[in-house]
Amino acid sequence: MTIDQILVIIGSISFASWVAWYFWFSEKKAIMIKSGQDGFQEAVIKVKGGYSPDILIFETGKPIKLNFIREETAACSEEVIFSDFNKKATLTPYKTIPVELKIDQPGEYGFQCSMGMLKGKLIVH
């Protein structure tokens, strides 16, 4: 084996390791949302290849407003579904679409696109 081949193999293994760490083992950061003057716990979620932020923390019993901004036209991100609340919203590209919830029970509640590829989580305590 030549030195070039060895370097290509080492580089490929390093890159594959980084990809595995980034997508499967990196720590997800949760964002704590506080109430605004109108009483809503309000968050802006950008939709582009995923939800950002994708983990949000709220207080129980206070109204929640999630403002989704879809920054793409991919079919997968066209709809957001909150199956625990039997609620869904159609996300128009490049517009802000508000979704209001009131969660009275602490717990973890998921949301996702219609294909189940984009996922997020609301943590209520």
mmCIF file of C-alpha atoms in Angstrom, residues 12-95:
data_model
loop_
_atom_site.group_PDB
_atom_site.id
_atom_site.type_symbol
_atom_site.label_atom_id
_atom_site.label_comp_id
_atom_site.label_asym_id
_atom_site.label_seq_id
_atom_site.Cartn_x
_atom_site.Cartn_y
_atom_site.Cartn_z
ATOM 1 C CA SER A 12 -12.369 8.108 5.250
ATOM 2 C CA ILE A 13 -12.511 6.383 8.636
ATOM 3 C CA SER A 14 -12.153 9.735 10.419
ATOM 4 C CA PHE A 15 -14.945 11.302 8.373
ATOM 5 C CA ALA A 16 -17.274 8.317 8.877
ATOM 6 C CA SER A 17 -16.601 8.447 12.627
ATOM 7 C CA TRP A 18 -17.415 12.158 12.757
ATOM 8 C CA VAL A 19 -20.695 11.626 10.834
ATOM 9 C CA ALA A 20 -21.720 8.812 13.202
ATOM 10 C CA TRP A 21 -20.943 10.950 16.254
ATOM 11 C CA TYR A 22 -22.764 14.012 14.904
ATOM 12 C CA PHE A 23 -25.991 12.226 13.972
ATOM 13 C CA TRP A 24 -26.221 9.528 16.643
ATOM 14 C CA PHE A 25 -24.120 10.406 19.662
ATOM 15 C CA SER A 26 -23.949 14.201 19.942
ATOM 16 C CA GLU A 27 -25.889 15.727 22.810
ATOM 17 C CA LYS A 28 -29.126 17.501 21.884
ATOM 18 C CA LYS A 29 -29.687 20.831 23.593
ATOM 19 C CA ALA A 30 -33.091 21.678 25.012
ATOM 20 C CA ILE A 31 -34.338 25.280 25.036
ATOM 21 C CA MET A 32 -36.266 26.584 28.081
ATOM 22 C CA ILE A 33 -39.150 28.861 27.042
ATOM 23 C CA LYS A 34 -40.439 31.566 29.404
ATOM 24 C CA SER A 35 -43.793 33.355 29.411
ATOM 25 C CA GLY A 36 -44.064 36.669 27.604
ATOM 26 C CA GLN A 37 -46.160 39.687 28.586
ATOM 27 C CA ASP A 38 -49.217 38.228 26.856
ATOM 28 C CA GLY A 39 -49.010 35.105 29.060
ATOM 29 C CA PHE A 40 -47.975 32.793 26.224
ATOM 30 C CA GLN A 41 -44.836 30.712 26.336
ATOM 31 C CA GLU A 42 -43.754 31.518 22.797
ATOM 32 C CA ALA A 43 -41.076 29.919 20.627
ATOM 33 C CA VAL A 44 -39.945 30.262 17.021
ATOM 34 C CA ILE A 45 -39.148 26.968 15.279
ATOM 35 C CA LYS A 46 -37.367 27.058 11.934
ATOM 36 C CA VAL A 47 -38.159 24.188 9.585
ATOM 37 C CA LYS A 48 -35.401 23.295 7.117
ATOM 38 C CA GLY A 49 -34.314 19.671 6.956
ATOM 39 C CA GLY A 50 -35.451 19.382 10.581
ATOM 40 C CA TYR A 51 -36.855 21.484 13.401
ATOM 41 C CA SER A 52 -34.616 24.039 15.079
ATOM 42 C CA PRO A 53 -34.801 23.994 18.011
ATOM 43 C CA ASP A 54 -36.184 20.475 18.199
ATOM 44 C CA ILE A 55 -36.414 20.118 22.004
ATOM 45 C CA LEU A 56 -38.294 22.786 23.957
ATOM 46 C CA ILE A 57 -39.103 22.971 27.679
ATOM 47 C CA PHE A 58 -42.332 24.601 28.937
ATOM 48 C CA GLU A 59 -44.210 25.075 32.206
ATOM 49 C CA THR A 60 -47.391 23.079 32.794
ATOM 50 C CA GLY A 61 -50.747 24.832 32.484
ATOM 51 C CA LYS A 62 -49.589 27.974 30.682
ATOM 52 C CA PRO A 63 -50.577 28.518 27.046
ATOM 53 C CA ILE A 64 -47.953 27.733 24.413
ATOM 54 C CA LYS A 65 -47.530 29.368 21.018
ATOM 55 C CA LEU A 66 -45.165 27.704 18.559
ATOM 56 C CA ASN A 67 -44.375 29.886 15.537
ATOM 57 C CA PHE A 68 -43.198 27.610 12.731
ATOM 58 C CA ILE A 69 -41.220 29.232 9.913
ATOM 59 C CA ARG A 70 -40.807 26.813 7.013
ATOM 60 C CA GLU A 71 -37.673 27.809 5.106
ATOM 61 C CA GLU A 72 -37.975 25.180 2.372
ATOM 62 C CA THR A 73 -40.443 23.630 -0.051
ATOM 63 C CA ALA A 74 -39.707 19.936 0.587
ATOM 64 C CA ALA A 75 -42.922 17.903 0.735
ATOM 65 C CA CYS A 76 -41.905 16.262 4.011
ATOM 66 C CA SER A 77 -42.014 19.534 5.952
ATOM 67 C CA GLU A 78 -45.423 20.568 4.625
ATOM 68 C CA GLU A 79 -47.277 19.492 7.761
ATOM 69 C CA VAL A 80 -46.510 19.312 11.479
ATOM 70 C CA ILE A 81 -48.451 16.792 13.571
ATOM 71 C CA PHE A 82 -48.999 16.759 17.338
ATOM 72 C CA SER A 83 -50.484 13.268 17.692
ATOM 73 C CA ASP A 84 -50.820 13.505 21.499
ATOM 74 C CA PHE A 85 -53.243 16.412 21.030
ATOM 75 C CA ASN A 86 -54.896 15.275 17.778
ATOM 76 C CA LYS A 87 -53.699 18.511 16.189
ATOM 77 C CA LYS A 88 -51.878 19.311 12.967
ATOM 78 C CA ALA A 89 -50.994 22.388 10.938
ATOM 79 C CA THR A 90 -50.101 22.976 7.311
ATOM 80 C CA LEU A 91 -46.871 24.958 7.060
ATOM 81 C CA THR A 92 -46.822 27.379 4.138
ATOM 82 C CA PRO A 93 -43.296 27.922 2.772
ATOM 83 C CA TYR A 94 -41.596 31.130 3.942
ATOM 84 C CA LYS A 95 -44.472 32.184 6.216
#
